[in-house]
Short mmCIF file of C-alpha atoms in Angstrom, two decimals:
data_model
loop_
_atom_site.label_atom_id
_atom_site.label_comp_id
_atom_site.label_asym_id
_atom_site.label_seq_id
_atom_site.Cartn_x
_atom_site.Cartn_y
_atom_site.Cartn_z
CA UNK A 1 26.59 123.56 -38.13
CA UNK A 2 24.09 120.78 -38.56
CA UNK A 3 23.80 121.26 -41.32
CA UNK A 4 27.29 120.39 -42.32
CA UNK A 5 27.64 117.89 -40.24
CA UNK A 6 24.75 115.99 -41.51
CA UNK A 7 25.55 116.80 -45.26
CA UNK A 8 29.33 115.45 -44.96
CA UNK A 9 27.76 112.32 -43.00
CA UNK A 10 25.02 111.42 -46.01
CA UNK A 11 27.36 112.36 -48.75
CA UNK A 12 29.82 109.37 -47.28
CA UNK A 13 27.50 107.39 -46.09
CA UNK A 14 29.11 107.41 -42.70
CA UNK A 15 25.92 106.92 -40.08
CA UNK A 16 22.70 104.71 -40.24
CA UNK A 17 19.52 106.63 -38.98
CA UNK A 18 19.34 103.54 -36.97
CA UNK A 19 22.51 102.76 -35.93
CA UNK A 20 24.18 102.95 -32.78
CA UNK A 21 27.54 104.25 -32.17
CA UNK A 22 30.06 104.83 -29.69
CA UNK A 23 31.90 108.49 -29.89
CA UNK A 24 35.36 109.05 -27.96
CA UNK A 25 34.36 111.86 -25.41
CA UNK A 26 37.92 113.39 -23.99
CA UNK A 27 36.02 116.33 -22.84
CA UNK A 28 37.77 118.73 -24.82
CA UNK A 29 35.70 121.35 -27.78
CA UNK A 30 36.17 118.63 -30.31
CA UNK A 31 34.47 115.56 -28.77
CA UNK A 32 31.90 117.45 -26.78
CA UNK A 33 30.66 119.14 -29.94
CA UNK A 34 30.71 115.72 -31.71
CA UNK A 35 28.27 114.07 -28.87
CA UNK A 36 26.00 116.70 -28.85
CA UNK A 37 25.55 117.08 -32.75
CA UNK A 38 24.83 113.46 -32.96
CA UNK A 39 22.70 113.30 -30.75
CA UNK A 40 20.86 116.55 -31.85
CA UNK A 41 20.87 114.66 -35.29
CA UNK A 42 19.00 111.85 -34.05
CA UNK A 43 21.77 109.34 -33.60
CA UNK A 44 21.97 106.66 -31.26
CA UNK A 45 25.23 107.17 -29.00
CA UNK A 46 27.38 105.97 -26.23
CA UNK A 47 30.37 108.17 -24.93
CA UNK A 48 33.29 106.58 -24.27
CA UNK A 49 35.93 107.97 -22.05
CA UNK A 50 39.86 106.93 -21.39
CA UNK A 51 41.73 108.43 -18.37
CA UNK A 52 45.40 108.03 -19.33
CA UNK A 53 46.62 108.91 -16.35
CA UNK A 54 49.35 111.06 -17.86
CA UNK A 55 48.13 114.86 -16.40
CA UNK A 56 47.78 114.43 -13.19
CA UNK A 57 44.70 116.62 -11.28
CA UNK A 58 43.82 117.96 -14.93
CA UNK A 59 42.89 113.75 -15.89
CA UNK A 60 40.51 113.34 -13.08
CA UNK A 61 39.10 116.45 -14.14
CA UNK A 62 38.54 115.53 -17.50
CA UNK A 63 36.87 111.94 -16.11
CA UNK A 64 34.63 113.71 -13.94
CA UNK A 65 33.74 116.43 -16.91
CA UNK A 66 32.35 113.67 -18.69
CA UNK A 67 30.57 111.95 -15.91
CA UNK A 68 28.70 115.06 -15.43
CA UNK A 69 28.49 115.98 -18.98
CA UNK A 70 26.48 112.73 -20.13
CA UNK A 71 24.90 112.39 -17.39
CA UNK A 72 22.70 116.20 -18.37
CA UNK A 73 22.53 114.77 -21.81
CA UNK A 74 21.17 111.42 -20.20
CA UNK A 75 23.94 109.47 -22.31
CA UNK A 76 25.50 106.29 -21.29
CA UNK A 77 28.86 106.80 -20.13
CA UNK A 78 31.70 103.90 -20.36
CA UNK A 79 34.97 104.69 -18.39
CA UNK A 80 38.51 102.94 -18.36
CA UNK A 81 41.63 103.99 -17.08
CA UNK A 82 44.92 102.71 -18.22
CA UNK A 83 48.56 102.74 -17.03
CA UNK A 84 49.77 104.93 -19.95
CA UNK A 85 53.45 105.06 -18.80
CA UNK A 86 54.43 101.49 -17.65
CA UNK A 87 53.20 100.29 -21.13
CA UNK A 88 55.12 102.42 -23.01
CA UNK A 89 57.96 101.45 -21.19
CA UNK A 90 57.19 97.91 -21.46
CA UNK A 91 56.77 98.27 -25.15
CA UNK A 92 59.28 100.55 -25.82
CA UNK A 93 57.11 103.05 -27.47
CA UNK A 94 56.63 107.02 -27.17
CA UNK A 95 53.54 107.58 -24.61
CA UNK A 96 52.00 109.14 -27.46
CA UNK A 97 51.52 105.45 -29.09
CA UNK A 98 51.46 104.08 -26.17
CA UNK A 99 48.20 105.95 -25.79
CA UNK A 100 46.54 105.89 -29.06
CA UNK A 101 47.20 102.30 -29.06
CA UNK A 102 45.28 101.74 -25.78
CA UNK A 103 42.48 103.91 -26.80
CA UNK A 104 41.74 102.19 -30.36
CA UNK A 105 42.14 98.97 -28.52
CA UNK A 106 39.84 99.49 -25.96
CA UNK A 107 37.31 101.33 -28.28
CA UNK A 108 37.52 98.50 -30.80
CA UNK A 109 37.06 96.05 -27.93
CA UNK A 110 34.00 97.72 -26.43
CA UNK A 111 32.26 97.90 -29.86
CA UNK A 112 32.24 94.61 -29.88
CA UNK A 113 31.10 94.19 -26.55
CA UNK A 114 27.71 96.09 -26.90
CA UNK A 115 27.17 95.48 -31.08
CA UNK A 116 27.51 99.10 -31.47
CA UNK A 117 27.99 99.93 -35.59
CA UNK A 118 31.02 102.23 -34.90
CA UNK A 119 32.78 104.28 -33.11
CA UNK A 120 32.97 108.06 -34.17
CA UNK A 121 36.30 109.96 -32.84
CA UNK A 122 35.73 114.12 -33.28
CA UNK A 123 39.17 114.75 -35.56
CA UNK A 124 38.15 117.69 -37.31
CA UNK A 125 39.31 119.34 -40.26
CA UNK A 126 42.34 121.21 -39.04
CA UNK A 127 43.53 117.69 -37.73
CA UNK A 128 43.37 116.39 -41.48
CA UNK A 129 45.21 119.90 -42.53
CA UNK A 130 48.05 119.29 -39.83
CA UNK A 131 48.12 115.09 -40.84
CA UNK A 132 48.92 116.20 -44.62
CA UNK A 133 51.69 118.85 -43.56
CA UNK A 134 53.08 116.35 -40.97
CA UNK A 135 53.36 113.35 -44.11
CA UNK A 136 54.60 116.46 -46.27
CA UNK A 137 57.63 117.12 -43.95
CA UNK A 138 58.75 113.35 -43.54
CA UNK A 139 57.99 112.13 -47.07
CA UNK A 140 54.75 110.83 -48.83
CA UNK A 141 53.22 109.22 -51.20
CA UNK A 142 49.47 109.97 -52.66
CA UNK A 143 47.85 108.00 -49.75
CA UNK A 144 49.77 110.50 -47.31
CA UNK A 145 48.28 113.60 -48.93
CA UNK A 146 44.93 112.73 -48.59
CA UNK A 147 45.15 113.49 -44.79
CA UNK A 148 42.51 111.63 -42.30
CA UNK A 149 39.80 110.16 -44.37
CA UNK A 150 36.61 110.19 -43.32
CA UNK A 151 36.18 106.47 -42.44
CA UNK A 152 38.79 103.71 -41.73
CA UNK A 153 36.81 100.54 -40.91
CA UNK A 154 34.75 100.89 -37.78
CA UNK A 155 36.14 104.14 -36.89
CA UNK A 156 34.12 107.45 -38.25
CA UNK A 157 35.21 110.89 -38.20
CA UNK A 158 31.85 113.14 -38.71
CA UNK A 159 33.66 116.38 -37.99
CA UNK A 160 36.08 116.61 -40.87
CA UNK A 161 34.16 119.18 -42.62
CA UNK A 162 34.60 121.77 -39.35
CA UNK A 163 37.16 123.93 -38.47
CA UNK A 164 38.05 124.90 -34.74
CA UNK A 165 36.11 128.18 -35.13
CA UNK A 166 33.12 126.13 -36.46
CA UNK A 167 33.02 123.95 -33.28
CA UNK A 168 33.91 126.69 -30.63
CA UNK A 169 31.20 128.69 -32.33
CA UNK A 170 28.71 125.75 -32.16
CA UNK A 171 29.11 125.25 -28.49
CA UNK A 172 29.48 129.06 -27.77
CA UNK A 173 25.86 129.30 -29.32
CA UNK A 174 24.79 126.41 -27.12
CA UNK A 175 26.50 128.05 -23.89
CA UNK A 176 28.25 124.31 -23.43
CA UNK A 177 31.80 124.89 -21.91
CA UNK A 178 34.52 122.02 -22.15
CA UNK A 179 38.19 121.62 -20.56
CA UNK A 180 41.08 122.26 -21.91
CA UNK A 181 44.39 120.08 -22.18
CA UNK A 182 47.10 122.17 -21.33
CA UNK A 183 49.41 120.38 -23.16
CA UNK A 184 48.05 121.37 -26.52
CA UNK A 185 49.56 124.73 -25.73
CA UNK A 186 52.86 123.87 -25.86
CA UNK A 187 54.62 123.62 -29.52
CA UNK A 188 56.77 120.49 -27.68
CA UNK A 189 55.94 118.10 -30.07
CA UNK A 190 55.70 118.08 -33.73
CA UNK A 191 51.97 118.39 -34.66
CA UNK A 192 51.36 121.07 -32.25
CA UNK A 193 54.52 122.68 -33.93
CA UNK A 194 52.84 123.27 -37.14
CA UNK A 195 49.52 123.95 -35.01
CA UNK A 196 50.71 126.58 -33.09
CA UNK A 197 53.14 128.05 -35.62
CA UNK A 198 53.45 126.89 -38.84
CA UNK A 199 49.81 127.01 -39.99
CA UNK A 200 49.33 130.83 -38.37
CA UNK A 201 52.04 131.49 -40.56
CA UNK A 202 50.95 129.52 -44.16
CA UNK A 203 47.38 131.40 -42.91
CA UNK A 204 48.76 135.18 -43.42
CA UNK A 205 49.79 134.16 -46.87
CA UNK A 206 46.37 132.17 -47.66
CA UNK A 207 43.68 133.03 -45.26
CA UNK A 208 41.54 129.51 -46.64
CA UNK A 209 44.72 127.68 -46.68
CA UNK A 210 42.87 125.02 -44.96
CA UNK A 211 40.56 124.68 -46.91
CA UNK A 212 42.48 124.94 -50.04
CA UNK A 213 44.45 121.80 -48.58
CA UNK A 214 41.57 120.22 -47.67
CA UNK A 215 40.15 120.39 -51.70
CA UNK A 216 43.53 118.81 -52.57
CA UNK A 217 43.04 116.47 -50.37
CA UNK A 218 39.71 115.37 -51.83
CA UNK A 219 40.89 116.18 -55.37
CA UNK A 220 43.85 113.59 -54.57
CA UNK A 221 41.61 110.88 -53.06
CA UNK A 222 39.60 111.01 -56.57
CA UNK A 223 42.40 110.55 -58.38
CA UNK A 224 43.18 107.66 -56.17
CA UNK A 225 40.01 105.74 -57.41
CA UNK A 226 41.34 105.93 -60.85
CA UNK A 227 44.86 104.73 -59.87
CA UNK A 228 43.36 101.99 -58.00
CA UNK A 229 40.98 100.67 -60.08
CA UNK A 230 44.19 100.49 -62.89
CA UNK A 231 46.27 98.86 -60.29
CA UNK A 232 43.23 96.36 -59.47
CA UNK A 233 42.96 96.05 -63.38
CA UNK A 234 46.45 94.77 -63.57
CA UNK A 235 47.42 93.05 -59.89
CA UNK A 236 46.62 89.67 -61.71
CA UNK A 237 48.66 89.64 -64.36
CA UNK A 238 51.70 90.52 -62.65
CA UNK A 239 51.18 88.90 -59.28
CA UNK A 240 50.11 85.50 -57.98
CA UNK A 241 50.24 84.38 -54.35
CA UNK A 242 51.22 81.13 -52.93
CA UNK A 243 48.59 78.87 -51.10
CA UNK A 244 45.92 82.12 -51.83
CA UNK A 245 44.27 84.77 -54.31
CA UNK A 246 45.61 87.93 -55.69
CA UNK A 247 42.32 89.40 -55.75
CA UNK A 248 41.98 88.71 -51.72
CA UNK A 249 45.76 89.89 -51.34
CA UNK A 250 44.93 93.28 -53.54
CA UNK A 251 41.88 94.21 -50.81
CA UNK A 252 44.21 93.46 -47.81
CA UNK A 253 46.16 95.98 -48.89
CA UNK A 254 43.38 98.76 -50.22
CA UNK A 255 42.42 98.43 -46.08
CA UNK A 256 46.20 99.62 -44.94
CA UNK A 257 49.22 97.56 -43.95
CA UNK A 258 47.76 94.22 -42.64
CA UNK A 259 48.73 93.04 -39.24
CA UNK A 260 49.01 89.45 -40.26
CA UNK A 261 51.63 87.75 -42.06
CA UNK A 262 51.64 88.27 -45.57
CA UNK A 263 51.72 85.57 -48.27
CA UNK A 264 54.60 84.84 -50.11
CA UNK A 265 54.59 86.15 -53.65
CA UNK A 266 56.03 85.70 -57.59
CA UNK A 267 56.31 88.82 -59.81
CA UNK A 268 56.11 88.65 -63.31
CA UNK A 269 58.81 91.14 -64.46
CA UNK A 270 58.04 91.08 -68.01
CA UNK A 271 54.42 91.83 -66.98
CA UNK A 272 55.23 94.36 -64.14
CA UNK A 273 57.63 96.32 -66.76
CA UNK A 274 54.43 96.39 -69.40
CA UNK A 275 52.35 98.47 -66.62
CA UNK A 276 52.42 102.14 -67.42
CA UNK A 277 53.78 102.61 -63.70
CA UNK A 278 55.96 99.90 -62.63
CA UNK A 279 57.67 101.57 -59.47
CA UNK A 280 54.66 102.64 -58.50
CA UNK A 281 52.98 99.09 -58.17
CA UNK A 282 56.20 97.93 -56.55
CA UNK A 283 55.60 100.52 -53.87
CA UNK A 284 51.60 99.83 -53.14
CA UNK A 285 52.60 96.34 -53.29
CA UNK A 286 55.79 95.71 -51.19
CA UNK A 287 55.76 99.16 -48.63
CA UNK A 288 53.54 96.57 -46.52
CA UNK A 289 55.80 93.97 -46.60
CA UNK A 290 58.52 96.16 -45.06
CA UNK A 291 60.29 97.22 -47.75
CA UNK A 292 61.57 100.77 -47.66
CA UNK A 293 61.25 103.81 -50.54
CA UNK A 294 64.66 103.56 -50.80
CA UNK A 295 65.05 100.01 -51.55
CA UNK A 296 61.63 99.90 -53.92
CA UNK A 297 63.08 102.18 -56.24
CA UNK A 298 66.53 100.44 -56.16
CA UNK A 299 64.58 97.04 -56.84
CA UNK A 300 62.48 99.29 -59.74
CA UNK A 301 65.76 100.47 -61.16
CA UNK A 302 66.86 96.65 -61.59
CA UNK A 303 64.44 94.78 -62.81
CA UNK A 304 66.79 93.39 -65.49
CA UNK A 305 69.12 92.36 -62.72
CA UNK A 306 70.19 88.44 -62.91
CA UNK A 307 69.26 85.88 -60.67
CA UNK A 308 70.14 85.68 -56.78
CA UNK A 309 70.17 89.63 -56.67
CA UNK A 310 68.48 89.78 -53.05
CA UNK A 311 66.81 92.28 -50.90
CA UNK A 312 66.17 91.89 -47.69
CA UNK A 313 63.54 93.56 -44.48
CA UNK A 314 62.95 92.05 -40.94
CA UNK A 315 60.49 89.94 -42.21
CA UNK A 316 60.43 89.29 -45.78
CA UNK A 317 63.27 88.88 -48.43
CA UNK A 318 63.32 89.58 -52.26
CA UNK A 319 64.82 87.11 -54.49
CA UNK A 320 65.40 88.15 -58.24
CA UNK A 321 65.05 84.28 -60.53
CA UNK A 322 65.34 83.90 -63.80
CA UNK A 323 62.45 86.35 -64.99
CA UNK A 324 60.30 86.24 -61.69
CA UNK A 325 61.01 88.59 -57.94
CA UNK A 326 60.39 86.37 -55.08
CA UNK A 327 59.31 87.80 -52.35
CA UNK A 328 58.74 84.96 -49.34
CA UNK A 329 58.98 85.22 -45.41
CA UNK A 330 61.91 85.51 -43.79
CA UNK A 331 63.55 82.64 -41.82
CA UNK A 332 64.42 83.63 -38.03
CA UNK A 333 66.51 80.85 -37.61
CA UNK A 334 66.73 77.92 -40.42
CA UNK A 335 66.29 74.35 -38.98
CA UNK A 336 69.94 71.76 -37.68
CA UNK A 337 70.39 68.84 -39.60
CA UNK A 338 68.20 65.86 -37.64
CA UNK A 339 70.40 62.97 -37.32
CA UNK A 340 68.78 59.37 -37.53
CA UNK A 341 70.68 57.16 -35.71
CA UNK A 342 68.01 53.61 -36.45
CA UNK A 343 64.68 53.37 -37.91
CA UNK A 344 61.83 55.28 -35.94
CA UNK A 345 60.17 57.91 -35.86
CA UNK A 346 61.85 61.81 -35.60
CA UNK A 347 60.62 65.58 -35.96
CA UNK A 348 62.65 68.13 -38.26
CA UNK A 349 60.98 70.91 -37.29
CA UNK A 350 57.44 72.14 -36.03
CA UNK A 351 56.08 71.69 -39.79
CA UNK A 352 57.43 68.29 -40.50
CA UNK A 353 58.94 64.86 -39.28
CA UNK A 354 60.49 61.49 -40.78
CA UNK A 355 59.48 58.27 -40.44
CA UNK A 356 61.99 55.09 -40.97
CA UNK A 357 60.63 51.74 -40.85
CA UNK A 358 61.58 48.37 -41.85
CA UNK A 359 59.52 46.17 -44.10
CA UNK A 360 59.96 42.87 -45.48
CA UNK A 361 60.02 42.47 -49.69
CA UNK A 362 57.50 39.93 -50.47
CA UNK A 363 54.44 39.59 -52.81
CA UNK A 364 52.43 42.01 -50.59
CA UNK A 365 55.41 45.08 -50.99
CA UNK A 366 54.35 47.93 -52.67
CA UNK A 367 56.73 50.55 -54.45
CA UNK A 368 55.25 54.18 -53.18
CA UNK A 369 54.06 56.52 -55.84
CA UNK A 370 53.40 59.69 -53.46
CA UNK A 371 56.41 61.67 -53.82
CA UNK A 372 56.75 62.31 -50.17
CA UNK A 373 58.02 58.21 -49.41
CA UNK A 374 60.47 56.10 -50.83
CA UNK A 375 61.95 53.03 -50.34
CA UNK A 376 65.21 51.47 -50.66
CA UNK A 377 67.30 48.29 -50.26
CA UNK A 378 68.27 47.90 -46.31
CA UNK A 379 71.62 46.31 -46.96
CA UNK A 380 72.71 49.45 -49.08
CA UNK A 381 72.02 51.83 -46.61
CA UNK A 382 74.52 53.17 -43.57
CA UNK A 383 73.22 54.65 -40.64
CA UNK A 384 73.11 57.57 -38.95
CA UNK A 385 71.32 59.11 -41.82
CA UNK A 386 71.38 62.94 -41.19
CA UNK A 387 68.39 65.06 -42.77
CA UNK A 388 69.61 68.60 -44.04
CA UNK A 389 69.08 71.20 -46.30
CA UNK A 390 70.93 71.40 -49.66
CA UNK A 391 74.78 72.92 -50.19
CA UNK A 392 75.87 74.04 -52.77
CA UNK A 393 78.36 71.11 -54.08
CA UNK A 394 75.61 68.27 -53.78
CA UNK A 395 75.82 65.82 -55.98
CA UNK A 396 73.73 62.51 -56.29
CA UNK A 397 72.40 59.32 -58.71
CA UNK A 398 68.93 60.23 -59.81
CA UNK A 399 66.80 57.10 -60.02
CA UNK A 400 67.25 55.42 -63.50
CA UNK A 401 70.33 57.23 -64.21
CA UNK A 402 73.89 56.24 -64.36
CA UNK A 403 75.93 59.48 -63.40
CA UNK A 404 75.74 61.73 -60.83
CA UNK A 405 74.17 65.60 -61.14
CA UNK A 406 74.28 68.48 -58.62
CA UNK A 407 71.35 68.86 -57.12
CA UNK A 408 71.33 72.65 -58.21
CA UNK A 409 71.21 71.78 -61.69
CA UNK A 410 68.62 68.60 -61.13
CA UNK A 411 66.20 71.40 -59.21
CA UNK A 412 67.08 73.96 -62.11
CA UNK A 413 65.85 71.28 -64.89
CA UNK A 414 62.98 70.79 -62.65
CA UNK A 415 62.48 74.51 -62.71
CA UNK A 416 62.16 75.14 -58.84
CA UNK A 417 62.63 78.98 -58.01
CA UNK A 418 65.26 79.75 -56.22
CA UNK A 419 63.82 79.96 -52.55
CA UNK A 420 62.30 76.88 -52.75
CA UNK A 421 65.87 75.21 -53.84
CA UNK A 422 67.64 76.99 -50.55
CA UNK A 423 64.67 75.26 -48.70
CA UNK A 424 65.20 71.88 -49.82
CA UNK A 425 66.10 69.21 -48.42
CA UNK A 426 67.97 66.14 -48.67
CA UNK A 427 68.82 63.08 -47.02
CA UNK A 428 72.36 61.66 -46.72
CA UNK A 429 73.74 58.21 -45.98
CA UNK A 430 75.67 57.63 -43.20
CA UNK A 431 78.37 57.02 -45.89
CA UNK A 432 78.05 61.05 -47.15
CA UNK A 433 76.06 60.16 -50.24
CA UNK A 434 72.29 61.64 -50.87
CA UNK A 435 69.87 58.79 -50.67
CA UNK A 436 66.74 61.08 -51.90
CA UNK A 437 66.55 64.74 -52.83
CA UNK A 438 63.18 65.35 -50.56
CA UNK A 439 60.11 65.15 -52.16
CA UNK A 440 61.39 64.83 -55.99
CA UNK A 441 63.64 61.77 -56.64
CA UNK A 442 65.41 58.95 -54.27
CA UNK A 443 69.08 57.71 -55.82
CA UNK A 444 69.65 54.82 -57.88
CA UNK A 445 72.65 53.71 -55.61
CA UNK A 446 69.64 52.07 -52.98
CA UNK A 447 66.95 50.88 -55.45
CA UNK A 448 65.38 47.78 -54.54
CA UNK A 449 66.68 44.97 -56.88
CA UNK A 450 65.33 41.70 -57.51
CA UNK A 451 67.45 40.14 -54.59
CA UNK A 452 66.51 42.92 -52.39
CA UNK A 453 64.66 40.82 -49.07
CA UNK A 454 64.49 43.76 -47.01
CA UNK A 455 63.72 47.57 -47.07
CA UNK A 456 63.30 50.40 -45.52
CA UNK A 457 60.11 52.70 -46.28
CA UNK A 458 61.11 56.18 -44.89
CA UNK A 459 58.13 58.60 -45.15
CA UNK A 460 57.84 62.56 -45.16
CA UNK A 461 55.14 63.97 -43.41
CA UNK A 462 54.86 68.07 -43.53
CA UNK A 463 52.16 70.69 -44.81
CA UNK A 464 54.82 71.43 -48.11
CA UNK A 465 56.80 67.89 -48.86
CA UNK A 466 59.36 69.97 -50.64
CA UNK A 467 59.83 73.22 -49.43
CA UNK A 468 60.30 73.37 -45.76
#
């Protein structure tokens, strides 16, 4: 049993020989095992214990367990109890999250606390078996097939390589007993389900069905290497991020769905169609984003689509333009028109504001160059200006020109993508005519003339002049 354990630890270099780690000690065959072998292998550890509070009698038996346990083995014990139920209910999750969540947190937080390397948690490999069968039932991709790998950041699963009659016949030999939560006896949820019953059953038919799953499993995750290091190959060609680096964007999402926002994105369609794959790069790259299987393989099947075909998650939004997919952050709520009733001072939104100020025209007046201030000719102008996005039947007098455009068609000469034109702004006279399409070009109807004696120097300020 050693033996294993060690050879599956050095063959993915899971533990340093002078490391120290934290393992999750529930007191049940699994964890118990886990402490002991470490520490039987030479390895620094801590035990870590959470009392849910969810059992009753049987939880404060499982505390004290542990309490006595590590304190035979002469192991440092941490304890923590939570409130299991009341934050499920407060964050409307199943008290089977609400638990996991509290005990990653918590173990996250304390390796921190003492500079421990990792924790190690004691899933073993029937856990890995059930995880695969679980992701079979509701739909999977190759990631889901691969079951519980053996390391996901700072968390460590030494075990994988044992089977519940490896462990109960480790601590057997050892004469070690453990407790036992009752509710693992009861098929009443999904995983213990195919525990209970459905593996039993796939067992009469293949005695070393688990470990013929298990093989897939590691046959799959090789095959993975290869898939990723094409997808890597190509992620640059056919993606570029705004304000940020594919390359950084592509490791985000080899570590799982981030838990910060995501950047906004431009795909190259021509490029994405050349890959030998493209739905399957649409669905590594925009699952994390939100986007459902169903709506990746619509968006797959219409990559010739025109422009303004749109999909749409809780947070994100895919715009189809011209020959590039779009895929920015969703607005909540998009900002009010700001009206500016005299020159001063006045915020749009959290990211920007306007300034309006007054300015006499004499040999020391400048004309602005930065494309995020204008000026015009005081007597032209009409307040209350109002400051508002774009509509559709805009029209106005580009500087130097005689007629009047739409604004669509100005920003489409210009080339802006299509989010960034629903994002733009414009400001309007208090006559209904657009003094300056924000950020780009101010109208010739209020250029400062050669009788001009005073103007008005109104000023942008924001993180993205343009595109608010």
């Amino acid at each position: 049993m050693l033996n294993k354990v060690k050879t599956y630890i050095d063959t993915h270099k899971l533990l340093r020989s002078d490391g120290r780690y934290i393992v999750g000690l529930s007191g049940g065959a699994d964890s118990v095992a886990l402490l002991l072998i470490l520490k039987e292998l030479g390895y620094y550890v801590e035990a870590a214990h959470c009392n849910f509070h969810l059992r009753g009698k049987e939880s404060q038996r499982d505390e004290e367990y542990c309490i006595n346990l590590c304190r035979e083995q002469s192991i440092k014990l941490h304890l923590t109890h939570f409130q299991t139920t009341e934050y499920a209910e407060l964050h409307k999750v199943s008290i089977e999250m609400a638990a996991r969540t509290l005990r990653y947190n918590y173990f996250e937080t304390l390796r921190q606390d003492i500079g421990a390397d990792a924790v190690c948690v004691a899933h073993r490999r029937d856990d890995s078996v059930e995880t695969v069968l679980l992701n079979l039932v509701r739909g999977t991709g190759l990631r889901g097939l691969m079951g519980i790998r053996p390391r996901n950041k700072h968390i460590i699963r030494p075990l994988l390589a044992c089977s519940k009659a490896d462990i109960e016949a480790y601590l057997a030999v050892k004469g070690q007993a453990f407790v036992t939560d009752s509710s693992n006896l009861v098929a009443d949820v999904k995983r213990n389900k195919l525990r209970l019953e459905v593996v039993p059953t796939l067992k009469e038919i293949n005695p070393s069905f688990d470990e013929t799953i298990m093989k897939m499993s590691e046959n799959i995750g090789e095959a993975e290497k290869i898939i990723n290091a094409s997808l890597r190959n190509a992620f640059s060609s056919i993606v570029s991020v705004e304000n940020g680096n594919a390359g950084t964007l592509f490791s985000q999402l080899q570590e799982g769905t981030p838990k910060l926002a995501l950047p906004n994105l431009r795909i190259d369609i021509a490029a994405l169609q050349s890959y030998v794959s493209p739905e399957y790069f649409l669905f590594y790259l925009l699952i994390p984003y939100g986007f459902t299987s169903p709506q990746v393989r619509s968006i797959a099947s219409s990559l010739s689509s025109e422009t303004g075909k749109e999909y749409i998650t809780d947070s994100y939004t895919l715009l189809f333009d011209r020959k590039m997919m779009l895929v920015s952050q969703r607005e909540k709520t998009a900002p009010k028109p700001l009206e500016l009733p005299e020159t001063g001072k006045y915020i749009y939104s959290e990211q920007c504001s306007v300034e309006v100020k007054e300015e006499v025209v004499d040999s020391s007046f400048t004309i602005p160059t930065a494309t995020n201030e204008i000026v015009v000719d005081k007597t032209k102008v009409h307040f209350p200006l109002v400051l508002r996005r774009t509509v559709t039947a805009d029209r106005f007098r580009p500087f130097g020109m005689r007629g009047s455009k739409l604004v669509s068609d100005y920003l489409t000469n210009l080339k802006v993508d299509a989010v960034s034109k629903r994002k733009q702004l414009v400001l309007v006279d208090g006559n209904g005519e657009i003094m300056w399409v924000v950020g780009r070009r101010s109208s010739e109807t209020y250029h400062i003339g050669s009788t001009t004696t005073t103007a008005l120097r109104i000023r942008f300020l924001s993180s993205k002049t343009a595109d608010i």
